[in-house]
Tab-separated table of C-alpha atoms and ligand atoms in Angstrom:
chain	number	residue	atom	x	y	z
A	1	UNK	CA	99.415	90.945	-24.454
A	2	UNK	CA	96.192	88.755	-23.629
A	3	UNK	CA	97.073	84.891	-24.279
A	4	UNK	CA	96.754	83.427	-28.121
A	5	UNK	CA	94.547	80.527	-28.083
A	6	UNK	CA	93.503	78.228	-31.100
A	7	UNK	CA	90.892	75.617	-31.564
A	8	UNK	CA	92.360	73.205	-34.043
A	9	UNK	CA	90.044	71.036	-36.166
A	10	UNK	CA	89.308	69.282	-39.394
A	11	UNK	CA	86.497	71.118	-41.132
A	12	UNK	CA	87.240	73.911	-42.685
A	13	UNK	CA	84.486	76.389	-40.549
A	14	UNK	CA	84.229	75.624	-37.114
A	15	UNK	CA	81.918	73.664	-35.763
A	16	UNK	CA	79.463	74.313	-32.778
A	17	UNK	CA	81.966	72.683	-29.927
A	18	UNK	CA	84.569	75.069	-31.824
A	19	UNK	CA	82.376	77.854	-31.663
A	20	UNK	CA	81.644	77.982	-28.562
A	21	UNK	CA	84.883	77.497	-27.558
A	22	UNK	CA	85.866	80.795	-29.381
A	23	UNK	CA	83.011	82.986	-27.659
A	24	UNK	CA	84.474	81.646	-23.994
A	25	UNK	CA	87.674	82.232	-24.639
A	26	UNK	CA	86.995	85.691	-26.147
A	27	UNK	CA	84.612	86.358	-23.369
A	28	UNK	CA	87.718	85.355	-20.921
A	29	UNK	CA	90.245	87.892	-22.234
A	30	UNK	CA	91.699	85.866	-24.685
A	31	UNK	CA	92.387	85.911	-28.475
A	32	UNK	CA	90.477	82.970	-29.735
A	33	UNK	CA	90.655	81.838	-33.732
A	34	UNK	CA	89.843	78.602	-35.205
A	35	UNK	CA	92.406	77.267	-37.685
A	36	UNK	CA	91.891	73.940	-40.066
A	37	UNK	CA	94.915	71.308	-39.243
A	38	UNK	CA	95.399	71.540	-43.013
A	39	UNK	CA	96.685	74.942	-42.927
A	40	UNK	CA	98.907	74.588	-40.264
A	41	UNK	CA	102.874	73.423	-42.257
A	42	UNK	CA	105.390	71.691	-41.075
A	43	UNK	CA	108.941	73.472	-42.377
A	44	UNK	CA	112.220	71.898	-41.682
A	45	UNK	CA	115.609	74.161	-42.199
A	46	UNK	CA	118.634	75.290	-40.914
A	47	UNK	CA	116.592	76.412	-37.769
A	48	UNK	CA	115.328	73.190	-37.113
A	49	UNK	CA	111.627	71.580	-37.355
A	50	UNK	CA	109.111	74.413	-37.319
A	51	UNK	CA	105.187	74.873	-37.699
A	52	UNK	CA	104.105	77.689	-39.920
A	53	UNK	CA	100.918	79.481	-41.599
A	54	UNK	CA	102.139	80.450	-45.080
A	55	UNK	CA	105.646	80.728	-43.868
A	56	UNK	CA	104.113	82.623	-40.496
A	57	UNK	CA	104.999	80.644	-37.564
A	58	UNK	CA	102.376	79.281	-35.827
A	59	UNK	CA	103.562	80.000	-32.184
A	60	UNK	CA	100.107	80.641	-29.873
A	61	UNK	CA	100.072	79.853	-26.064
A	62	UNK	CA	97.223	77.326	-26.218
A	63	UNK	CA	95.437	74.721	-28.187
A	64	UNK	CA	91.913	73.019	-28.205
A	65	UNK	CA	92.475	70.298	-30.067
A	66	UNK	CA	89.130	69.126	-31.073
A	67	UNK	CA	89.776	67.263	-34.143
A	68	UNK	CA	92.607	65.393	-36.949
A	69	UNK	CA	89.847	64.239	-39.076
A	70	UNK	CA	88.259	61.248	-39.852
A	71	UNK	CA	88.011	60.375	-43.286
A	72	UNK	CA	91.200	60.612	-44.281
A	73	UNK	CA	94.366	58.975	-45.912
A	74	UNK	CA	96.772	57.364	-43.182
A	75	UNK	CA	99.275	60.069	-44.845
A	76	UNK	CA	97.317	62.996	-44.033
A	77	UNK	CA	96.882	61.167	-40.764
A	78	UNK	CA	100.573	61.207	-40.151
A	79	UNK	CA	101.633	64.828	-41.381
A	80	UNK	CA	98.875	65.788	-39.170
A	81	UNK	CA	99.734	63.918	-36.236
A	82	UNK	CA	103.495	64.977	-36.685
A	83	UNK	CA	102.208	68.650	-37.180
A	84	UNK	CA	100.465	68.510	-33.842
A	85	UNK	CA	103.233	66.529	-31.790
A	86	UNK	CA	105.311	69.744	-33.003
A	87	UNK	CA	103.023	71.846	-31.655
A	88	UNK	CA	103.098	70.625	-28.095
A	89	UNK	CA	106.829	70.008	-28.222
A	90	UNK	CA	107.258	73.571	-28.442
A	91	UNK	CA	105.886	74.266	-25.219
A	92	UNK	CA	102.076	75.032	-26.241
A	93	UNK	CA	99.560	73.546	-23.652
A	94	UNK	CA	97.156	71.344	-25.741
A	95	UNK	CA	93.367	70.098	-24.434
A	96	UNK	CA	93.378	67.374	-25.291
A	97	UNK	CA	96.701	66.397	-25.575
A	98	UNK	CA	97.650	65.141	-28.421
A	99	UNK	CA	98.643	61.205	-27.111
A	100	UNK	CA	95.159	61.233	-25.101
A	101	UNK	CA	93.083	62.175	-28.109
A	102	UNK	CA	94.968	59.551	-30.248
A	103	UNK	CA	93.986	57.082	-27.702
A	104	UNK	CA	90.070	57.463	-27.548
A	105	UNK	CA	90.186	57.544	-31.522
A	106	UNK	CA	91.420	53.729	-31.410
A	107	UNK	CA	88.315	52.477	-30.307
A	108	UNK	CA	90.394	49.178	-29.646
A	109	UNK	CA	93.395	51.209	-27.768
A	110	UNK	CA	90.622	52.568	-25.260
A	111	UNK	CA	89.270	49.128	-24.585
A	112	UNK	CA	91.902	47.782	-24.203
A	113	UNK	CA	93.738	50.348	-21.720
A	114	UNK	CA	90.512	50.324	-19.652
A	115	UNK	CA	90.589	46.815	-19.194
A	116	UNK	CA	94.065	46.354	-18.050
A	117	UNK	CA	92.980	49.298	-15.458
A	118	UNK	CA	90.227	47.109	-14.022
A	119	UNK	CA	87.465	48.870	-16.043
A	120	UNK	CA	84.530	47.243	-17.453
A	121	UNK	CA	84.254	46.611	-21.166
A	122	UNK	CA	82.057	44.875	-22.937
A	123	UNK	CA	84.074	41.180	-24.349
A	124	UNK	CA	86.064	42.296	-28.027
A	125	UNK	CA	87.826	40.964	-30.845
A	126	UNK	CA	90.112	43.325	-33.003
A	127	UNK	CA	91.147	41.197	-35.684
A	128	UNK	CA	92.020	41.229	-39.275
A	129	UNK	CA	91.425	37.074	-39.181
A	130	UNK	CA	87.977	36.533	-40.805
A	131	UNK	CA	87.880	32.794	-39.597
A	132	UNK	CA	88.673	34.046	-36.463
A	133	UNK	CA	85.776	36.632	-36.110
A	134	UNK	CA	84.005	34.095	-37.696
A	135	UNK	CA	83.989	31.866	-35.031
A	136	UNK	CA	84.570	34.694	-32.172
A	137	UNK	CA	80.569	35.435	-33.715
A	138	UNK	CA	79.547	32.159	-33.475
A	139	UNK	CA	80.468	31.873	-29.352
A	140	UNK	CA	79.570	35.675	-28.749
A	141	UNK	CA	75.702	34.948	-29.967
A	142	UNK	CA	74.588	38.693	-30.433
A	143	UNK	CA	77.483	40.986	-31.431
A	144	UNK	CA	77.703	44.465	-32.628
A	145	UNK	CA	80.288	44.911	-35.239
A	146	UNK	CA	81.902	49.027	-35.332
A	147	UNK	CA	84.030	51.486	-37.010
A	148	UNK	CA	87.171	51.426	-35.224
A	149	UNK	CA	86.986	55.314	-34.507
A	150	UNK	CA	84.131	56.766	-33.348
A	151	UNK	CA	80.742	57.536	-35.750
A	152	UNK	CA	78.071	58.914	-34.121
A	153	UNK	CA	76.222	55.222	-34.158
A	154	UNK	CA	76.653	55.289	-37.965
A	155	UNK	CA	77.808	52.316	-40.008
A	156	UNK	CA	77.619	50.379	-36.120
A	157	UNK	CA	75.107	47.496	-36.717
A	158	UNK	CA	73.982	44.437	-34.725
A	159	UNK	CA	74.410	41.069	-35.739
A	160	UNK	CA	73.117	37.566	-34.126
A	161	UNK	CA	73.661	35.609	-37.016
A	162	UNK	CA	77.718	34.551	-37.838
A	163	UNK	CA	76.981	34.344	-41.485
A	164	UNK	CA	76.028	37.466	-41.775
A	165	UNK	CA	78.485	38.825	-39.346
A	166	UNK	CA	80.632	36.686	-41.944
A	167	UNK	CA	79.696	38.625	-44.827
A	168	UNK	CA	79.463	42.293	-43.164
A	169	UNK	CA	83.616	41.587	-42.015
A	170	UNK	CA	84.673	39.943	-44.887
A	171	UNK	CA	83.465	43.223	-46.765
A	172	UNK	CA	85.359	45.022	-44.517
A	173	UNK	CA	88.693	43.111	-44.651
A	174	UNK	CA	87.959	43.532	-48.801
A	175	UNK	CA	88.086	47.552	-48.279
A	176	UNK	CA	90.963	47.063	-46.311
A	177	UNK	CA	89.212	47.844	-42.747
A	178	UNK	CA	89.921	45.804	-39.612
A	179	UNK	CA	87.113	44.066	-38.132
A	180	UNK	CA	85.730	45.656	-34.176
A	181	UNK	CA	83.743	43.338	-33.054
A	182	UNK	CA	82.103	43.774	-29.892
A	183	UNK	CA	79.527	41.025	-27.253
A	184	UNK	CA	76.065	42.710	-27.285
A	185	UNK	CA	75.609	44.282	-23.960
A	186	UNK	CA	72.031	43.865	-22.990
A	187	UNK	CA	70.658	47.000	-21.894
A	188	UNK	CA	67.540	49.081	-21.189
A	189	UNK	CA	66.961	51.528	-24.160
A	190	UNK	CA	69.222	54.004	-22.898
A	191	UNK	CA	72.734	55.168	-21.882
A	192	UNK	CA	74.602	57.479	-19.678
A	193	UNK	CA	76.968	59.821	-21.210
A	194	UNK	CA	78.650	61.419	-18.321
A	195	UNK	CA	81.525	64.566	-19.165
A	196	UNK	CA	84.535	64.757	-17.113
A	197	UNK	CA	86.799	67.680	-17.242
A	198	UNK	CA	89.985	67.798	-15.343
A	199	UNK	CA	89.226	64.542	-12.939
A	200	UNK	CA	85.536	66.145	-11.583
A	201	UNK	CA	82.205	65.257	-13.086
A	202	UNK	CA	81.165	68.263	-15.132
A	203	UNK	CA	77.529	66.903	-16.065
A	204	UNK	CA	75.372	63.727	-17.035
A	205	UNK	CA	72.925	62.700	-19.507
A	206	UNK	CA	70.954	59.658	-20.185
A	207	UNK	CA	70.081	59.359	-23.588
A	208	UNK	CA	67.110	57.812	-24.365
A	209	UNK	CA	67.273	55.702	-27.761
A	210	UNK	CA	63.702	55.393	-29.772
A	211	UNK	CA	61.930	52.050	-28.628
A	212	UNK	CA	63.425	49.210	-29.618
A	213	UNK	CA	67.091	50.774	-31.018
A	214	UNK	CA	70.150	50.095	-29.267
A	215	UNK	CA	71.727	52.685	-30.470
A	216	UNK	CA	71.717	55.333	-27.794
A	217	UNK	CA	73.703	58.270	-29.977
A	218	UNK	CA	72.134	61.353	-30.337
A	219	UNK	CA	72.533	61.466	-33.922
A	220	UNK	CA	71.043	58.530	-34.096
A	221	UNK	CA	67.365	60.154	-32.743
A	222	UNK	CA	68.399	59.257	-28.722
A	223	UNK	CA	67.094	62.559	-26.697
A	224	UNK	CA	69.088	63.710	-23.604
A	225	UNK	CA	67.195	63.513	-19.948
A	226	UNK	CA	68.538	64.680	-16.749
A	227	UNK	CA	70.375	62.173	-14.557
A	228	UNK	CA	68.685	61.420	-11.591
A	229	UNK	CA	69.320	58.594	-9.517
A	230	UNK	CA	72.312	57.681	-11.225
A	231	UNK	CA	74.756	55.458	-8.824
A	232	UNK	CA	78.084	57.351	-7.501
A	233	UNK	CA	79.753	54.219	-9.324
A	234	UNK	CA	78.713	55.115	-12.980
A	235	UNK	CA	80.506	58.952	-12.273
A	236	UNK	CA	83.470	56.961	-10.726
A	237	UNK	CA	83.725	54.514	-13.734
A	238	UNK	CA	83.296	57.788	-15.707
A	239	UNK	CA	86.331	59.781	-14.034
A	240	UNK	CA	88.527	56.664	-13.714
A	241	UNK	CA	88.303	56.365	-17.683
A	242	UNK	CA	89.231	59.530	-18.246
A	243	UNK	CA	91.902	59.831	-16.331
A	244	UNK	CA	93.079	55.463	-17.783
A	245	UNK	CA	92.858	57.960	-21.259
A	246	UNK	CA	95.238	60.717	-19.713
A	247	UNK	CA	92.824	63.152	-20.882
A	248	UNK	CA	91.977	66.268	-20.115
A	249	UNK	CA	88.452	66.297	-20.450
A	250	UNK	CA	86.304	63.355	-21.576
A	251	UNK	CA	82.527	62.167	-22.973
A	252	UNK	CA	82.027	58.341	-21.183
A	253	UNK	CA	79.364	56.077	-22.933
A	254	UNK	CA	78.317	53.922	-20.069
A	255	UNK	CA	75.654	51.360	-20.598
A	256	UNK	CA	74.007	49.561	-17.586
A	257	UNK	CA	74.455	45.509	-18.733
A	258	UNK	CA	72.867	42.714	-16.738
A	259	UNK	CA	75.922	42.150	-15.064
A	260	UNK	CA	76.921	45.232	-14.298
A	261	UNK	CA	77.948	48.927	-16.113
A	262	UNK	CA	80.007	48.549	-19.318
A	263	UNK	CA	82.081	51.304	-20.557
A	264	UNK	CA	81.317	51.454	-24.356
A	265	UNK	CA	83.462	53.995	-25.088
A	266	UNK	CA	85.193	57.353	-24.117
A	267	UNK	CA	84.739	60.575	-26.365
A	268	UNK	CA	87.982	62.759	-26.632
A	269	UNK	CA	86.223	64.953	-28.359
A	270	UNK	CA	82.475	64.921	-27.741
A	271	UNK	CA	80.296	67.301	-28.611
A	272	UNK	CA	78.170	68.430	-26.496
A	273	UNK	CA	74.423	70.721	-27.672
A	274	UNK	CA	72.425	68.394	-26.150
A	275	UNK	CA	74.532	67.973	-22.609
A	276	UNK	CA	74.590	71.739	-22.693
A	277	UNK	CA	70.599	71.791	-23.306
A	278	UNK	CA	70.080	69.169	-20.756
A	279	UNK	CA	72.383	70.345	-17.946
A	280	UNK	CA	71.746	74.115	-19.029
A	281	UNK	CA	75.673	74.143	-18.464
A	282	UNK	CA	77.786	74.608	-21.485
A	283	UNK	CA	81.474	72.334	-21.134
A	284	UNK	CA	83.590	75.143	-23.090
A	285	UNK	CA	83.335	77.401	-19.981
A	286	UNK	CA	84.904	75.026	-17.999
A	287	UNK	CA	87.132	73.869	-20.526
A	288	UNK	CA	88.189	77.527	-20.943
A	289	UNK	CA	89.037	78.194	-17.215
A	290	UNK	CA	91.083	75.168	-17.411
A	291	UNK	CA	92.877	76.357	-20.270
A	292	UNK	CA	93.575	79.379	-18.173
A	293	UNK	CA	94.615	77.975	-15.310
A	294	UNK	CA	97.225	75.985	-17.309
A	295	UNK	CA	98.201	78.823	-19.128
A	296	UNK	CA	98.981	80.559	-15.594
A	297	UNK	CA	100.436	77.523	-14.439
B	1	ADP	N1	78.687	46.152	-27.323
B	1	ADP	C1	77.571	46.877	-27.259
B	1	ADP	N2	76.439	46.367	-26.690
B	1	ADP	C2	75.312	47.098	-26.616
B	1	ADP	N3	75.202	48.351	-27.080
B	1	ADP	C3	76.299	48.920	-27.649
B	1	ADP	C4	77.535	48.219	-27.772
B	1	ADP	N4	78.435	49.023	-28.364
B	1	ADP	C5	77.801	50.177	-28.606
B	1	ADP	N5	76.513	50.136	-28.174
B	1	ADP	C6	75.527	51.221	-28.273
B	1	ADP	O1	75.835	51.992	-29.413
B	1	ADP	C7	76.221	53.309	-29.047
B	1	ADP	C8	77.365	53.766	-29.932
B	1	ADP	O2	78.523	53.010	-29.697
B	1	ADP	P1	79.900	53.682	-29.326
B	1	ADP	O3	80.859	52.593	-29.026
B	1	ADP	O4	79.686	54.715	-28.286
B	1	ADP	O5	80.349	54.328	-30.720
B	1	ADP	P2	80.110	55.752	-31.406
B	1	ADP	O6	79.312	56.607	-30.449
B	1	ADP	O7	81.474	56.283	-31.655
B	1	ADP	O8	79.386	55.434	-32.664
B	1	ADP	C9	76.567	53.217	-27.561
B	1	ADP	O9	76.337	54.427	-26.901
B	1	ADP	C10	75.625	52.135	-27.076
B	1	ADP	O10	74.329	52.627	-26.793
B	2	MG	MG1	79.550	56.862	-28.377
């Protein structure tokens, strides 16, 4: 019997990363479905905690776990996180694991674990204290104020005036967010987004934001270039991150400040169309092999 892999994610029809996934791991031998985290039941009985499909358990030998969703009730967040912790207790080897992905969702949790590993991060404030922030503005000059878990640049926006940071968090703290708030880095234009999968450098881009953004996401308009003379330190920053994370595999946002590199963030889950176009190397191969070798292991 070939081994049962699943890609796990929010949407209800895969997306690209998800799809691509699926034609690897079919290509490699093994059976490859994608499955919605809201399908997948949690059933407690007599014989103990168990995850199930319509009563079906849901026993398969692998898991790409590429996503728990994002806009949605801290509930759902919790049966789902519970529903996947069950799934890797019982033995299933998950990419990323579970713990790792968690991590990189907390934009806060990632800063802060790189720092206390000696990594550089750009000065932050995660507070729920508006007078705080307030003032945290007010020293900080130009700060960028984000959604704690990661957006694709949306709903990210850059402030150098405290009032109106003043008004954008107390907004936030109205709708019941917490306030990210984040020194601006200066920087040229651009980025480096570098992927790491299992503790090597798989590939590098350097995305290239329109003139005069900051934003250097893809969605945002950025466009992926090749690396070339990128320093050995920004891929050692890159693997050191990912491995801070205990992830698997990993998409580093590294940004090169005045003062040196700043890790913006780290992408449990990145997608990856224009990496793949850039680097004419597609990440699910790899990711697949590693799978397999796990799955061996
Ligand atoms: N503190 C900052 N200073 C300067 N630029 C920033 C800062 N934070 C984010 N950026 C820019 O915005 C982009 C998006 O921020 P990021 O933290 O990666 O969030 P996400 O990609 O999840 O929206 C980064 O790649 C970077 O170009
Ligand atoms: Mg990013």
């Amino acid at each position: 019997m070939p081994n049962s892999v699943v890609i796990i994610g929010d949407s209800p029809i895969p997306d690209r990363p998800s799809r691509d996934l699926i034609i690897y791991a079919r290509d490699s031998g093994l059976n490859a479905m994608y499955v919605p985290i809201s399908r997948i039941s949690v059933k407690v009985d007599k014989d103990g905690p168990l995850t199930v499909i319509r009563d079906r358990p849901f026993k398969v030998d692998g898991v790409f776990l590429r996503s728990l969703g994002v806009l949605i009730d801290v509930e759902t967040f919790f049966r789902r996180t519970i529903t996947m912790r069950l799934i890797e207790e019982s033995g299933t080897v998950v990419i990323n694991p579970l713990d790792g992905l968690l991590r990189t969702r907390n934009k806060l949790e990632t800063t802060v674990i790189l720092k206390s590993k000696g990594l550089p991060v750009p000065d932050t404030i995660g507070t729920e204290d508006i007078l705080y922030a307030y003032e945290m503005a007010k020293s900080m000059k130009d700060v960028v104020i984000k959604p704690l878990q990661g957006s694709r640049g949306y709903g990210a926006v850059k402030v150098s005036d405290a009032d109106i940071a003043f008004q954008i968090m107390r907004t936030l703290l109205t709708f019941k967010k917490p306030i990210y708030l984040q020194k601006y880095i200066e920087k040229p234009n651009r980025d480096i987004r570098v992927m790491v999968i299992d503790g090597e450098v798989f590939g590098c881009m350097i995305r290239v934001a329109p003139l005069g953004q900051w934003k250097t996401n893809v969605a945002q308009g950025a466009v992926g270039k090749p690396c070339t003379n990128i320093d050995k330190t920004v891929m050692e920053l890159a693997v050191k991150s990912v491995e801070a994370l205990d992830l698997i595999y990993g998409g580093v946002d590294i940004g090169e400040g005045k003062d040196g590199y700043v890790i913006f963030e780290v992408n449990g889950s990145p997608d990856w169309a224009e990496l793949t176009a850039v680097t004419g190397r597609n990440p699910a191969k790899a990711l697949v092999l590693s799978m397999m070798r796990r799955l061996k292991a």
